[in-house]
Each structure stands twice: as structure tokens, then as C-alpha cells.
PDB file of C-alpha atoms in Angstrom:
ATOM      1  CA  MET A   1      -0.155   0.079   0.098  1.00 73.00           C
ATOM      2  CA  ASP A   2       1.445   3.324  -0.748  1.00 82.00           C
ATOM      3  CA  VAL A   3       1.498   6.209   1.513  1.00 84.00           C
ATOM      4  CA  GLU A   4       1.159   9.940   0.248  1.00 87.00           C
ATOM      5  CA  VAL A   5       3.723  11.849   2.375  1.00 81.00           C
ATOM      6  CA  LYS A   6       4.273  16.187   2.056  1.00 76.00           C
ATOM      7  CA  VAL A   7       6.826  17.815   3.539  1.00 70.00           C
ATOM      8  CA  ILE A   8       6.346  20.785   4.929  1.00 69.00           C
ATOM      9  CA  GLU A   9       8.912  23.514   5.026  1.00 69.00           C
ATOM     10  CA  GLY A  10       9.025  26.105   7.892  1.00 64.00           C
ATOM     11  CA  GLY A  11       7.112  24.551  10.613  1.00 67.00           C
ATOM     12  CA  VAL A  12       6.200  26.224  14.247  1.00 67.00           C
ATOM     13  CA  ARG A  13       8.638  28.929  13.986  1.00 68.00           C
ATOM     14  CA  LYS A  14       7.379  30.220  10.332  1.00 69.00           C
ATOM     15  CA  TYR A  15       3.229  30.572  11.969  1.00 70.00           C
ATOM     16  CA  GLN A  16       3.549  32.492  15.091  1.00 76.00           C
ATOM     17  CA  ASN A  17       1.382  34.972  16.449  1.00 80.00           C
ATOM     18  CA  LYS A  18       3.033  38.296  16.093  1.00 80.00           C
ATOM     19  CA  SER A  19       0.271  40.042  17.267  1.00 88.00           C
ATOM     20  CA  LEU A  20       0.443  42.916  20.312  1.00 91.00           C
ATOM     21  CA  VAL A  21      -0.759  41.294  22.927  1.00 91.00           C
ATOM     22  CA  GLN A  22       1.470  38.039  21.710  1.00 90.00           C
ATOM     23  CA  LYS A  23       3.988  40.670  21.905  1.00 91.00           C
ATOM     24  CA  LEU A  24       3.423  41.610  25.240  1.00 93.00           C
ATOM     25  CA  ARG A  25       2.897  37.775  26.918  1.00 91.00           C
ATOM     26  CA  ASN A  26       6.165  37.121  25.747  1.00 91.00           C
ATOM     27  CA  GLN A  27       7.966  40.527  27.183  1.00 93.00           C
ATOM     28  CA  TYR A  28       6.018  39.592  30.499  1.00 92.00           C
ATOM     29  CA  PHE A  29       7.880  35.778  30.438  1.00 93.00           C
ATOM     30  CA  LYS A  30      10.807  37.454  29.730  1.00 93.00           C
ATOM     31  CA  LEU A  31      11.136  39.641  32.913  1.00 93.00           C
ATOM     32  CA  LYS A  32      10.093  36.456  35.322  1.00 93.00           C
ATOM     33  CA  VAL A  33      13.184  34.122  34.234  1.00 94.00           C
ATOM     34  CA  SER A  34      17.229  34.542  34.735  1.00 91.00           C
ATOM     35  CA  GLY A  35      19.285  36.203  32.163  1.00 85.00           C
ATOM     36  CA  ASN A  36      17.882  38.207  28.833  1.00 92.00           C
ATOM     37  CA  PRO A  37      16.658  35.272  25.898  1.00 96.00           C
ATOM     38  CA  GLN A  38      15.951  37.153  22.290  1.00 95.00           C
ATOM     39  CA  ASN A  39      13.011  35.959  20.977  1.00 94.00           C
ATOM     40  CA  LEU A  40      11.165  33.906  23.760  1.00 96.00           C
ATOM     41  CA  PHE A  41       7.661  33.259  22.156  1.00 96.00           C
ATOM     42  CA  VAL A  42       5.160  32.035  25.445  1.00 96.00           C
ATOM     43  CA  GLU A  43       1.669  31.069  23.625  1.00 95.00           C
ATOM     44  CA  LYS A  44      -1.314  31.870  26.244  1.00 94.00           C
ATOM     45  CA  SER A  45      -1.885  29.743  29.343  1.00 97.00           C
ATOM     46  CA  VAL A  46       1.682  29.020  30.532  1.00 97.00           C
ATOM     47  CA  GLN A  47       2.601  28.641  33.565  1.00 97.00           C
ATOM     48  CA  PHE A  48       5.866  29.472  35.224  1.00 97.00           C
ATOM     49  CA  LEU A  49       5.247  28.127  38.444  1.00 97.00           C
ATOM     50  CA  ARG A  50       6.805  28.532  42.089  1.00 97.00           C
ATOM     51  CA  HIS A  51      11.047  29.907  41.740  1.00 97.00           C
ATOM     52  CA  PRO A  52      10.521  31.097  37.777  1.00 97.00           C
ATOM     53  CA  LYS A  53      13.721  33.036  38.187  1.00 97.00           C
ATOM     54  CA  ASN A  54      15.473  29.630  38.510  1.00 98.00           C
ATOM     55  CA  ILE A  55      14.401  28.826  35.014  1.00 98.00           C
ATOM     56  CA  HIS A  56      17.029  29.732  32.314  1.00 98.00           C
ATOM     57  CA  LEU A  57      16.150  30.250  28.969  1.00 97.00           C
ATOM     58  CA  SER A  58      18.282  30.756  26.169  1.00 97.00           C
ATOM     59  CA  ASP A  59      17.462  32.399  22.603  1.00 97.00           C
ATOM     60  CA  ASN A  60      14.664  31.627  20.344  1.00 96.00           C
ATOM     61  CA  ILE A  61      12.570  29.257  22.372  1.00 97.00           C
ATOM     62  CA  ILE A  62       9.095  28.158  21.653  1.00 97.00           C
ATOM     63  CA  ILE A  63       6.858  27.603  24.669  1.00 97.00           C
ATOM     64  CA  LYS A  64       3.364  26.243  23.055  1.00 97.00           C
ATOM     65  CA  GLU A  65      -0.293  26.967  25.070  1.00 97.00           C
ATOM     66  CA  GLY A  66      -0.127  25.277  28.644  1.00 98.00           C
ATOM     67  CA  ALA A  67       2.965  23.981  29.133  1.00 98.00           C
ATOM     68  CA  LYS A  68       4.016  24.139  32.629  1.00 98.00           C
ATOM     69  CA  LEU A  69       7.501  24.675  34.281  1.00 98.00           C
ATOM     70  CA  CYS A  70       7.554  24.163  37.532  1.00 98.00           C
ATOM     71  CA  PRO A  71      10.824  24.363  40.069  1.00 98.00           C
ATOM     72  CA  THR A  72       9.593  23.363  42.602  1.00 97.00           C
ATOM     73  CA  ASN A  73      12.483  24.579  45.618  1.00 97.00           C
ATOM     74  CA  SER A  74      14.877  27.239  45.623  1.00 97.00           C
ATOM     75  CA  ASP A  75      17.493  25.510  44.572  1.00 97.00           C
ATOM     76  CA  SER A  76      16.131  23.442  41.868  1.00 98.00           C
ATOM     77  CA  VAL A  77      16.770  24.720  38.332  1.00 98.00           C
ATOM     78  CA  ILE A  78      15.216  24.288  34.758  1.00 98.00           C
ATOM     79  CA  LYS A  79      17.851  25.140  31.826  1.00 98.00           C
ATOM     80  CA  ILE A  80      16.135  25.452  27.939  1.00 98.00           C
ATOM     81  CA  GLY A  81      18.710  25.259  25.190  1.00 98.00           C
ATOM     82  CA  GLU A  82      18.504  28.204  22.388  1.00 97.00           C
ATOM     83  CA  ASN A  83      15.965  26.706  19.479  1.00 97.00           C
ATOM     84  CA  THR A  84      14.478  24.533  21.689  1.00 98.00           C
ATOM     85  CA  THR A  85      10.374  24.111  21.207  1.00 98.00           C
ATOM     86  CA  ILE A  86       7.951  22.906  24.031  1.00 98.00           C
ATOM     87  CA  GLY A  87       4.869  21.994  22.901  1.00 98.00           C
ATOM     88  CA  TYR A  88       1.411  21.955  24.060  1.00 98.00           C
ATOM     89  CA  TYR A  89       0.459  21.098  27.606  1.00 98.00           C
ATOM     90  CA  SER A  90       4.200  19.751  28.432  1.00 98.00           C
ATOM     91  CA  MET A  91       4.983  19.924  32.108  1.00 98.00           C
ATOM     92  CA  LEU A  92       8.500  20.241  33.876  1.00 98.00           C
ATOM     93  CA  PHE A  93       9.241  19.748  37.013  1.00 98.00           C
ATOM     94  CA  SER A  94      12.444  19.974  38.517  1.00 98.00           C
ATOM     95  CA  SER A  95      13.379  19.449  42.369  1.00 97.00           C
ATOM     96  CA  PHE A  96      16.658  19.008  41.201  1.00 98.00           C
ATOM     97  CA  ARG A  97      17.321  19.727  37.665  1.00 98.00           C
ATOM     98  CA  ILE A  98      16.248  19.318  34.141  1.00 98.00           C
ATOM     99  CA  GLU A  99      18.273  20.293  31.287  1.00 98.00           C
ATOM    100  CA  ILE A 100      16.961  20.428  27.600  1.00 98.00           C
ATOM    101  CA  GLY A 101      19.485  20.714  25.142  1.00 98.00           C
ATOM    102  CA  ALA A 102      19.692  23.234  21.872  1.00 98.00           C
ATOM    103  CA  ASP A 103      17.361  22.377  19.062  1.00 98.00           C
ATOM    104  CA  CYS A 104      15.302  20.362  20.859  1.00 98.00           C
ATOM    105  CA  MET A 105      11.692  18.579  20.100  1.00 98.00           C
ATOM    106  CA  ILE A 106       9.471  18.533  23.361  1.00 98.00           C
ATOM    107  CA  SER A 107       6.021  17.212  21.310  1.00 98.00           C
ATOM    108  CA  PRO A 108       2.652  18.609  23.314  1.00 98.00           C
ATOM    109  CA  PHE A 109       1.791  16.330  26.509  1.00 98.00           C
ATOM    110  CA  ALA A 110       5.080  15.260  27.763  1.00 98.00           C
ATOM    111  CA  TYR A 111       5.885  15.486  31.382  1.00 98.00           C
ATOM    112  CA  LEU A 112       9.078  15.223  32.760  1.00 98.00           C
ATOM    113  CA  VAL A 113       9.441  14.805  36.575  1.00 98.00           C
ATOM    114  CA  ASP A 114      13.613  14.661  38.260  1.00 98.00           C
ATOM    115  CA  ALA A 115      11.922  13.051  41.802  1.00 97.00           C
ATOM    116  CA  ASN A 116      10.546  10.038  43.263  1.00 94.00           C
ATOM    117  CA  HIS A 117       8.849   9.858  47.098  1.00 90.00           C
ATOM    118  CA  GLY A 118      10.054   7.558  48.931  1.00 92.00           C
ATOM    119  CA  ILE A 119       7.856   4.297  49.600  1.00 92.00           C
ATOM    120  CA  ILE A 120       8.656   2.882  53.078  1.00 93.00           C
ATOM    121  CA  LYS A 121       5.708   0.594  54.360  1.00 93.00           C
ATOM    122  CA  ASP A 122       5.459   1.870  57.985  1.00 93.00           C
ATOM    123  CA  LYS A 123       5.575   5.984  56.496  1.00 93.00           C
ATOM    124  CA  LEU A 124       2.315   7.668  55.056  1.00 94.00           C
ATOM    125  CA  ILE A 125       3.946   8.362  51.694  1.00 91.00           C
ATOM    126  CA  ASN A 126       3.121  11.806  51.294  1.00 90.00           C
ATOM    127  CA  GLN A 127       5.117  12.245  54.617  1.00 93.00           C
ATOM    128  CA  GLN A 128       8.193  11.064  52.854  1.00 94.00           C
ATOM    129  CA  LYS A 129      11.703  12.481  51.131  1.00 93.00           C
ATOM    130  CA  LEU A 130      12.200  12.765  47.862  1.00 92.00           C
ATOM    131  CA  GLU A 131      14.756  11.519  46.307  1.00 95.00           C
ATOM    132  CA  ALA A 132      15.459  13.722  43.276  1.00 97.00           C
ATOM    133  CA  LYS A 133      18.358  12.607  40.106  1.00 98.00           C
ATOM    134  CA  PRO A 134      18.877  15.343  37.210  1.00 98.00           C
ATOM    135  CA  ILE A 135      17.487  14.967  33.652  1.00 98.00           C
ATOM    136  CA  ARG A 136      19.875  15.970  30.841  1.00 98.00           C
ATOM    137  CA  ILE A 137      18.995  15.800  27.068  1.00 98.00           C
ATOM    138  CA  HIS A 138      21.366  16.510  24.582  1.00 98.00           C
ATOM    139  CA  ASP A 139      21.434  18.824  21.670  1.00 98.00           C
ATOM    140  CA  ASP A 140      19.239  17.941  18.408  1.00 98.00           C
ATOM    141  CA  VAL A 141      16.425  15.365  20.829  1.00 98.00           C
ATOM    142  CA  TRP A 142      12.905  14.826  19.761  1.00 98.00           C
ATOM    143  CA  VAL A 143      10.745  13.922  22.544  1.00 98.00           C
ATOM    144  CA  GLY A 144       7.425  12.857  20.940  1.00 98.00           C
ATOM    145  CA  THR A 145       4.043  13.049  22.392  1.00 98.00           C
ATOM    146  CA  GLY A 146       2.827  11.599  25.779  1.00 98.00           C
ATOM    147  CA  VAL A 147       6.299  10.547  26.919  1.00 98.00           C
ATOM    148  CA  LYS A 148       7.538  10.301  30.530  1.00 98.00           C
ATOM    149  CA  ILE A 149      11.024  11.391  31.634  1.00 98.00           C
ATOM    150  CA  LEU A 150      11.735  10.435  34.645  1.00 98.00           C
ATOM    151  CA  ALA A 151      14.722  10.856  37.312  1.00 98.00           C
ATOM    152  CA  GLY A 152      18.283  10.062  36.350  1.00 98.00           C
ATOM    153  CA  ALA A 153      17.404  10.184  33.103  1.00 98.00           C
ATOM    154  CA  GLU A 154      20.012  11.255  29.843  1.00 98.00           C
ATOM    155  CA  ILE A 155      19.037  11.345  26.670  1.00 98.00           C
ATOM    156  CA  GLY A 156      21.617  11.375  24.175  1.00 98.00           C
ATOM    157  CA  ARG A 157      22.285  13.850  21.079  1.00 98.00           C
ATOM    158  CA  GLY A 158      20.093  13.798  18.430  1.00 98.00           C
ATOM    159  CA  ALA A 159      18.037  10.655  19.813  1.00 98.00           C
ATOM    160  CA  VAL A 160      14.397  10.279  19.344  1.00 98.00           C
ATOM    161  CA  ILE A 161      11.892   9.194  21.685  1.00 98.00           C
ATOM    162  CA  SER A 162       8.822   7.728  20.069  1.00 98.00           C
ATOM    163  CA  ALA A 163       5.721   8.779  21.518  1.00 98.00           C
ATOM    164  CA  ASN A 164       4.253   7.469  25.147  1.00 98.00           C
ATOM    165  CA  ALA A 165       7.606   6.180  25.311  1.00 98.00           C
ATOM    166  CA  VAL A 166       8.905   6.075  29.526  1.00 98.00           C
ATOM    167  CA  VAL A 167      12.529   7.193  30.352  1.00 98.00           C
ATOM    168  CA  SER A 168      14.383   6.786  32.627  1.00 96.00           C
ATOM    169  CA  GLY A 169      17.430   5.364  32.403  1.00 96.00           C
ATOM    170  CA  GLU A 170      20.743   6.673  29.522  1.00 98.00           C
ATOM    171  CA  ILE A 171      19.650   6.873  25.548  1.00 98.00           C
ATOM    172  CA  PRO A 172      22.767   6.260  23.378  1.00 98.00           C
ATOM    173  CA  GLU A 173      23.608   9.076  21.210  1.00 98.00           C
ATOM    174  CA  ASN A 174      20.626   8.915  17.907  1.00 98.00           C
ATOM    175  CA  ALA A 175      18.856   6.434  19.591  1.00 98.00           C
ATOM    176  CA  ILE A 176      15.233   5.802  18.237  1.00 98.00           C
ATOM    177  CA  VAL A 177      13.482   5.088  21.610  1.00 98.00           C
ATOM    178  CA  VAL A 178      10.366   2.728  22.385  1.00 98.00           C
ATOM    179  CA  GLY A 179       7.404   1.563  24.881  1.00 98.00           C
ATOM    180  CA  ASN A 180       7.449   1.420  28.508  1.00 97.00           C
ATOM    181  CA  PRO A 181      10.318   1.141  30.078  1.00 97.00           C
ATOM    182  CA  GLY A 182      11.733   2.535  26.928  1.00 97.00           C
ATOM    183  CA  ARG A 183      14.160   0.643  24.953  1.00 97.00           C
ATOM    184  CA  VAL A 184      16.613   1.330  21.970  1.00 98.00           C
ATOM    185  CA  MET A 185      14.420  -0.165  18.776  1.00 98.00           C
ATOM    186  CA  SER A 186      17.215   1.017  16.261  1.00 98.00           C
ATOM    187  CA  TYR A 187      19.695   4.335  15.329  1.00 98.00           C
ATOM    188  CA  ARG A 188      18.954   7.501  12.882  1.00 97.00           C
ATOM    189  CA  THR A 189      20.618   6.585  10.031  1.00 93.00           C
ATOM    190  CA  GLU A 190      22.056   9.167   6.811  1.00 86.00           C
ATOM    191  CA  LYS A 191      19.183   8.656   4.969  1.00 74.00           C
TER     192      LYS A 191
END
């Protein structure tokens, strides 16, 4: 069976809203974070929660509608590299450190969380300490829709994490990852 394929140039950056309201929203969020990101584009209903000054944004970042970025304590950090897009309704919750490299695409409904609650039997879950491990996503990574990236994950440069995969360990460069738990299915090729 032949499937018709259409290649579309430009993508999300080509069709950004350039209204006055959008420009004011971009300026408002630029003032909330650390540094001085140029060409920051933040859509409606985005929230920078708890400690927004611990969010470090590089230039040319797009954060789509409904995304939430939350450094949960005064020492936690979220750092995003240049030319990266955070998709619709994605959530980044950092108790320690989440780093996303340059030129990455985080698809809609991705969930990144760098901590887990303790699970000792004779103590209430909500009274147990968190164990946090950093998440690191290297440059040129594509995180598919609905992906969960958990504490301690390190995703190598050029990797592709397929829709709904769950990643908690180390992913090699250019790997294509599927499933729960995430496992390497293949690698990106020249063609």
C-alpha cells in the first residue's frame, strides 16, 4: 500500500502569532526568568510556577499553550537551550535539575519530573522524602507526544523518543526509543 507523504517547510517558527498581545506576553515572561532570552515566544495559558527565576532560557525558544515549568524549590533549576520548542500542555517539574539542550523538540503532553517519593512501608507516602536525580537531554533530541522522562534520565544527542515511551535511564546518541520501559529499537541513519 502506497502512503502519500507531504514535506512541509518552516514548521512552527514560520507561523508564530505576531500580535501586540503576543508581544506583550513574550515580554512579561522574559522578565520572569533568569537571563535575557532573545526571541522568546510564549503562548497563552503557559505557567512558570513557584521559582521562575530558576528557569534559564536561551534564545529563540517557543513554549506552546498550556505548558507548565516548575522549579519546585529554591535550589532546583530548569535550563533550556536555544532553538528548542516545548509542546502544548507539556510539564517540567524540577526538584533538582532538568536540562534540555539546543535544537530540541518536546512534543505535546510530555512530562518531565526529576524526583520520586520514598515508599517505606510504615510511613505515609506524603510524609516521605523525595529522591531527586537530574534529567539531561542533549542537543537535537525529539521527544514524542505523551513521553514521560523520569529522574536520572540522560538522553544522548540526536535521539528520538517515540510517542508514549517512558525513559528513566541512559539513552545513546541517535537512538530511536520505544515503549515502557523505553528501549532502543534502532538508530537514526544517514537517509
